[in-house]
PDB file of C-alpha atoms in Angstrom:
ATOM      1  CA  ILE E  10     -81.005  48.650 -45.535  1.00  0.00           C
ATOM      2  CA  ILE E  11     -79.836  49.676 -42.053  1.00  0.00           C
ATOM      3  CA  MET E  12     -82.446  47.406 -40.441  1.00  0.00           C
ATOM      4  CA  PHE E  13     -81.333  44.473 -42.619  1.00  0.00           C
ATOM      5  CA  GLY E  14     -77.707  45.107 -41.614  1.00  0.00           C
ATOM      6  CA  LEU E  15     -78.619  45.183 -37.924  1.00  0.00           C
ATOM      7  CA  LEU E  16     -80.599  41.948 -38.271  1.00  0.00           C
ATOM      8  CA  ALA E  17     -77.683  40.292 -40.067  1.00  0.00           C
ATOM      9  CA  LEU E  18     -75.280  41.444 -37.348  1.00  0.00           C
ATOM     10  CA  TRP E  19     -77.616  40.292 -34.569  1.00  0.00           C
ATOM     11  CA  GLY E  20     -78.154  36.925 -36.267  1.00  0.00           C
ATOM     12  CA  SER E  21     -74.422  36.348 -36.581  1.00  0.00           C
ATOM     13  CA  SER E  22     -73.924  36.906 -32.846  1.00  0.00           C
ATOM     14  CA  ILE E  23     -76.391  34.199 -31.765  1.00  0.00           C
ATOM     15  CA  ALA E  24     -74.450  31.292 -30.255  1.00  0.00           C
ATOM     16  CA  THR E  25     -74.966  27.927 -31.894  1.00  0.00           C
ATOM     17  CA  ALA E  26     -73.900  24.395 -31.100  1.00  0.00           C
ATOM     18  CA  ALA E  27     -70.174  23.672 -31.364  1.00  0.00           C
ATOM     19  CA  ASN E  28     -70.688  20.499 -33.448  1.00  0.00           C
ATOM     20  CA  ILE E  29     -69.213  18.150 -30.848  1.00  0.00           C
ATOM     21  CA  SER E  30     -72.185  15.817 -30.361  1.00  0.00           C
ATOM     22  CA  GLY E  31     -71.120  12.188 -30.458  1.00  0.00           C
ATOM     23  CA  THR E  32     -69.780   9.269 -28.476  1.00  0.00           C
ATOM     24  CA  TYR E  33     -66.199   9.490 -27.225  1.00  0.00           C
ATOM     25  CA  SER E  34     -63.829   7.127 -25.477  1.00  0.00           C
ATOM     26  CA  ASP E  35     -63.752   7.945 -21.759  1.00  0.00           C
ATOM     27  CA  LYS E  36     -59.978   7.553 -21.802  1.00  0.00           C
ATOM     28  CA  GLY E  37     -57.985  10.391 -23.328  1.00  0.00           C
ATOM     29  CA  THR E  38     -54.701  12.223 -23.074  1.00  0.00           C
ATOM     30  CA  MET E  39     -53.504  15.518 -21.682  1.00  0.00           C
ATOM     31  CA  LEU E  40     -51.645  17.865 -23.996  1.00  0.00           C
ATOM     32  CA  ALA E  41     -48.218  17.460 -22.371  1.00  0.00           C
ATOM     33  CA  ASP E  42     -45.144  15.340 -22.929  1.00  0.00           C
ATOM     34  CA  GLY E  43     -45.402  11.934 -21.300  1.00  0.00           C
ATOM     35  CA  SER E  44     -48.824  12.690 -19.891  1.00  0.00           C
ATOM     36  CA  PRO E  45     -50.829   9.863 -18.355  1.00  0.00           C
ATOM     37  CA  THR E  46     -54.205   8.655 -19.558  1.00  0.00           C
ATOM     38  CA  VAL E  47     -57.148  10.597 -18.119  1.00  0.00           C
ATOM     39  CA  SER E  48     -60.862   9.873 -17.689  1.00  0.00           C
ATOM     40  CA  LEU E  49     -63.366  12.360 -19.144  1.00  0.00           C
ATOM     41  CA  HIS E  50     -65.927  11.143 -16.605  1.00  0.00           C
ATOM     42  CA  ALA E  51     -63.459  11.903 -13.793  1.00  0.00           C
ATOM     43  CA  LEU E  52     -62.699  15.374 -15.166  1.00  0.00           C
ATOM     44  CA  PHE E  53     -66.404  16.259 -15.161  1.00  0.00           C
ATOM     45  CA  GLY E  54     -66.456  15.001 -11.559  1.00  0.00           C
ATOM     46  CA  LEU E  55     -63.690  17.556 -10.813  1.00  0.00           C
ATOM     47  CA  GLN E  56     -61.093  14.813 -10.249  1.00  0.00           C
ATOM     48  CA  PHE E  57     -57.933  16.172 -11.865  1.00  0.00           C
ATOM     49  CA  GLN E  58     -55.383  13.623 -10.619  1.00  0.00           C
ATOM     50  CA  PRO E  59     -55.265  11.081 -13.486  1.00  0.00           C
ATOM     51  CA  GLU E  60     -54.486   8.017 -11.355  1.00  0.00           C
ATOM     52  CA  VAL E  61     -57.330   8.715  -8.908  1.00  0.00           C
ATOM     53  CA  GLY E  62     -59.784   9.529 -11.694  1.00  0.00           C
ATOM     54  CA  LEU E  63     -58.983   6.366 -13.627  1.00  0.00           C
ATOM     55  CA  ALA E  64     -59.312   4.222 -10.501  1.00  0.00           C
ATOM     56  CA  ASP E  65     -62.649   5.790  -9.552  1.00  0.00           C
ATOM     57  CA  HIS E  66     -64.065   5.522 -13.093  1.00  0.00           C
ATOM     58  CA  MET E  67     -62.471   2.313 -14.361  1.00  0.00           C
ATOM     59  CA  ASN E  68     -65.908   0.977 -15.401  1.00  0.00           C
ATOM     60  CA  THR E  69     -66.648   3.972 -17.647  1.00  0.00           C
ATOM     61  CA  ALA E  70     -65.994   3.059 -21.286  1.00  0.00           C
ATOM     62  CA  THR E  71     -67.648   5.808 -23.317  1.00  0.00           C
ATOM     63  CA  VAL E  72     -69.147   9.256 -22.911  1.00  0.00           C
ATOM     64  CA  GLU E  73     -72.000  10.488 -25.075  1.00  0.00           C
ATOM     65  CA  VAL E  74     -72.035  14.260 -25.575  1.00  0.00           C
ATOM     66  CA  THR E  75     -75.108  16.046 -26.918  1.00  0.00           C
ATOM     67  CA  ASP E  76     -74.518  19.685 -27.759  1.00  0.00           C
ATOM     68  CA  LYS E  77     -77.575  21.692 -28.804  1.00  0.00           C
ATOM     69  CA  ASP E  78     -78.053  25.444 -29.191  1.00  0.00           C
ATOM     70  CA  ASP E  79     -79.594  25.797 -25.723  1.00  0.00           C
ATOM     71  CA  TRP E  80     -78.526  22.716 -23.740  1.00  0.00           C
ATOM     72  CA  PHE E  81     -75.655  20.267 -23.215  1.00  0.00           C
ATOM     73  CA  GLU E  82     -75.916  16.671 -22.005  1.00  0.00           C
ATOM     74  CA  PHE E  83     -73.171  14.345 -20.768  1.00  0.00           C
ATOM     75  CA  LYS E  84     -73.926  10.592 -20.384  1.00  0.00           C
ATOM     76  CA  THR E  85     -71.475   7.910 -19.288  1.00  0.00           C
ATOM     77  CA  TYR E  86     -71.665   4.208 -20.186  1.00  0.00           C
ATOM     78  CA  GLN E  87     -70.046   0.943 -19.162  1.00  0.00           C
ATOM     79  CA  GLU E  88     -68.469  -1.324 -21.789  1.00  0.00           C
ATOM     80  CA  GLY E  89     -71.730  -3.254 -22.341  1.00  0.00           C
ATOM     81  CA  GLY E  90     -73.725  -0.089 -22.937  1.00  0.00           C
ATOM     82  CA  THR E  91     -75.296   0.264 -19.492  1.00  0.00           C
ATOM     83  CA  GLU E  92     -75.760   3.927 -18.579  1.00  0.00           C
ATOM     84  CA  ILE E  93     -73.831   4.981 -15.465  1.00  0.00           C
ATOM     85  CA  SER E  94     -74.739   8.641 -15.128  1.00  0.00           C
ATOM     86  CA  ARG E  95     -76.305  11.596 -16.919  1.00  0.00           C
ATOM     87  CA  SER E  96     -75.955  15.345 -16.420  1.00  0.00           C
ATOM     88  CA  ARG E  97     -77.589  18.173 -18.317  1.00  0.00           C
ATOM     89  CA  TRP E  98     -76.824  21.897 -18.405  1.00  0.00           C
ATOM     90  CA  GLY E  99     -78.719  24.830 -19.846  1.00  0.00           C
ATOM     91  CA  PRO E 100     -78.273  28.609 -19.838  1.00  0.00           C
ATOM     92  CA  GLN E 101     -79.656  28.843 -16.282  1.00  0.00           C
ATOM     93  CA  ASN E 102     -77.121  26.439 -14.767  1.00  0.00           C
ATOM     94  CA  GLY E 103     -73.802  27.177 -16.443  1.00  0.00           C
ATOM     95  CA  PHE E 104     -73.994  26.308 -20.156  1.00  0.00           C
ATOM     96  CA  SER E 105     -73.301  28.545 -23.138  1.00  0.00           C
ATOM     97  CA  HIS E 106     -71.485  28.704 -26.468  1.00  0.00           C
ATOM     98  CA  GLU E 107     -68.512  31.010 -26.781  1.00  0.00           C
ATOM     99  CA  GLU E 108     -65.928  31.401 -29.545  1.00  0.00           C
ATOM    100  CA  GLY E 109     -66.919  28.150 -31.281  1.00  0.00           C
ATOM    101  CA  SER E 110     -66.845  26.101 -28.087  1.00  0.00           C
ATOM    102  CA  ALA E 111     -69.465  24.568 -25.845  1.00  0.00           C
ATOM    103  CA  VAL E 112     -68.822  26.017 -22.373  1.00  0.00           C
ATOM    104  CA  VAL E 113     -69.895  24.261 -19.159  1.00  0.00           C
ATOM    105  CA  ARG E 114     -69.326  25.814 -15.738  1.00  0.00           C
ATOM    106  CA  ILE E 115     -69.326  23.550 -12.695  1.00  0.00           C
ATOM    107  CA  SER E 116     -69.282  24.993  -9.168  1.00  0.00           C
ATOM    108  CA  LYS E 117     -67.079  23.413  -6.560  1.00  0.00           C
ATOM    109  CA  ASN E 118     -68.206  25.869  -3.882  1.00  0.00           C
ATOM    110  CA  LYS E 119     -69.504  29.442  -3.748  1.00  0.00           C
ATOM    111  CA  ASP E 120     -66.058  30.931  -4.417  1.00  0.00           C
ATOM    112  CA  GLU E 121     -64.653  28.477  -6.930  1.00  0.00           C
ATOM    113  CA  PHE E 122     -65.861  26.960 -10.157  1.00  0.00           C
ATOM    114  CA  TYR E 123     -64.414  25.233 -13.184  1.00  0.00           C
ATOM    115  CA  THR E 124     -64.957  26.209 -16.803  1.00  0.00           C
ATOM    116  CA  PHE E 125     -64.862  23.452 -19.415  1.00  0.00           C
ATOM    117  CA  MET E 126     -64.433  24.619 -23.024  1.00  0.00           C
ATOM    118  CA  LEU E 127     -65.174  21.803 -25.482  1.00  0.00           C
ATOM    119  CA  LYS E 128     -64.651  21.952 -29.231  1.00  0.00           C
ATOM    120  CA  SER E 129     -64.106  19.669 -32.183  1.00  0.00           C
ATOM    121  CA  ALA E 130     -60.520  18.655 -32.982  1.00  0.00           C
ATOM    122  CA  ALA E 131     -58.766  16.602 -35.662  1.00  0.00           C
ATOM    123  CA  ASP E 132     -61.463  17.285 -38.285  1.00  0.00           C
ATOM    124  CA  GLY E 133     -64.200  16.007 -35.964  1.00  0.00           C
ATOM    125  CA  ALA E 134     -62.446  12.749 -35.046  1.00  0.00           C
ATOM    126  CA  ALA E 135     -61.729  13.995 -31.519  1.00  0.00           C
ATOM    127  CA  MET E 136     -62.848  16.529 -28.939  1.00  0.00           C
ATOM    128  CA  GLU E 137     -60.570  19.048 -27.252  1.00  0.00           C
ATOM    129  CA  VAL E 138     -61.410  19.889 -23.638  1.00  0.00           C
ATOM    130  CA  ARG E 139     -59.768  22.906 -21.976  1.00  0.00           C
ATOM    131  CA  ILE E 140     -60.359  23.313 -18.243  1.00  0.00           C
ATOM    132  CA  TYR E 141     -59.825  26.425 -16.114  1.00  0.00           C
ATOM    133  CA  ARG E 142     -60.252  26.937 -12.373  1.00  0.00           C
ATOM    134  CA  VAL E 143     -61.936  30.280 -11.720  1.00  0.00           C
ATOM    135  CA  SER E 144     -61.664  31.863  -8.285  1.00  0.00           C
ATOM    136  CA  PRO E 145     -61.905  35.347  -6.797  1.00  0.00           C
ATOM    137  CA  SER E 146     -58.875  37.592  -6.617  1.00  0.00           C
ATOM    138  CA  THR E 147     -58.169  41.194  -5.649  1.00  0.00           C
ATOM    139  CA  PHE E 148     -58.669  42.312  -9.254  1.00  0.00           C
ATOM    140  CA  GLY E 149     -61.742  40.192 -10.060  1.00  0.00           C
ATOM    141  CA  PRO E 150     -62.094  36.549 -11.099  1.00  0.00           C
ATOM    142  CA  ALA E 151     -58.841  34.761 -11.931  1.00  0.00           C
ATOM    143  CA  ALA E 152     -58.778  31.849 -14.394  1.00  0.00           C
ATOM    144  CA  ASP E 153     -55.982  29.346 -13.903  1.00  0.00           C
ATOM    145  CA  PRO E 154     -55.555  26.628 -16.558  1.00  0.00           C
ATOM    146  CA  ILE E 155     -55.904  23.057 -15.330  1.00  0.00           C
ATOM    147  CA  GLY E 156     -55.074  21.449 -18.667  1.00  0.00           C
ATOM    148  CA  THR E 157     -55.993  20.669 -22.255  1.00  0.00           C
ATOM    149  CA  TYR E 158     -57.189  17.134 -23.012  1.00  0.00           C
ATOM    150  CA  PHE E 159     -58.129  15.162 -26.139  1.00  0.00           C
ATOM    151  CA  PHE E 160     -60.716  12.396 -26.439  1.00  0.00           C
ATOM    152  CA  VAL E 161     -61.199  10.315 -29.598  1.00  0.00           C
ATOM    153  CA  LYS E 162     -64.659   9.687 -31.067  1.00  0.00           C
ATOM    154  CA  SER E 163     -65.602   6.043 -30.683  1.00  0.00           C
ATOM    155  CA  GLU E 164     -68.348   5.921 -33.300  1.00  0.00           C
TER     156      GLU E 164
END
């Protein structure tokens, strides 16, 4: 009985996909009053100024997210369906599942990286993306929120 209990506990702690796979509009909104439109493609390119990101990624129409237990893929497409870019993360290069979210870590340099926490929102009709800048501090890594964004499913 003890062994069964330990197996049940261990099995419940295994991280699984966050159920966010799908195609989303590249244009979304920041959770703030009067916030401008933002580009998901730009955010994953670490461009956090909405105007600059939209200008740089004006041809991006949709983003396809594939979230599996052990990998995460991010593909961008033009309006006609032509693929623009593709990135893939696994456990060895910054991907995990934590607290019901898919988590992607992107390094800017050796002392600074960004954590993207993605989870389903609005009963699966949208995806919530929370972004934090993580950098060293006197007391260990410090996580500063960049913002919370919402992107609507386009399928």
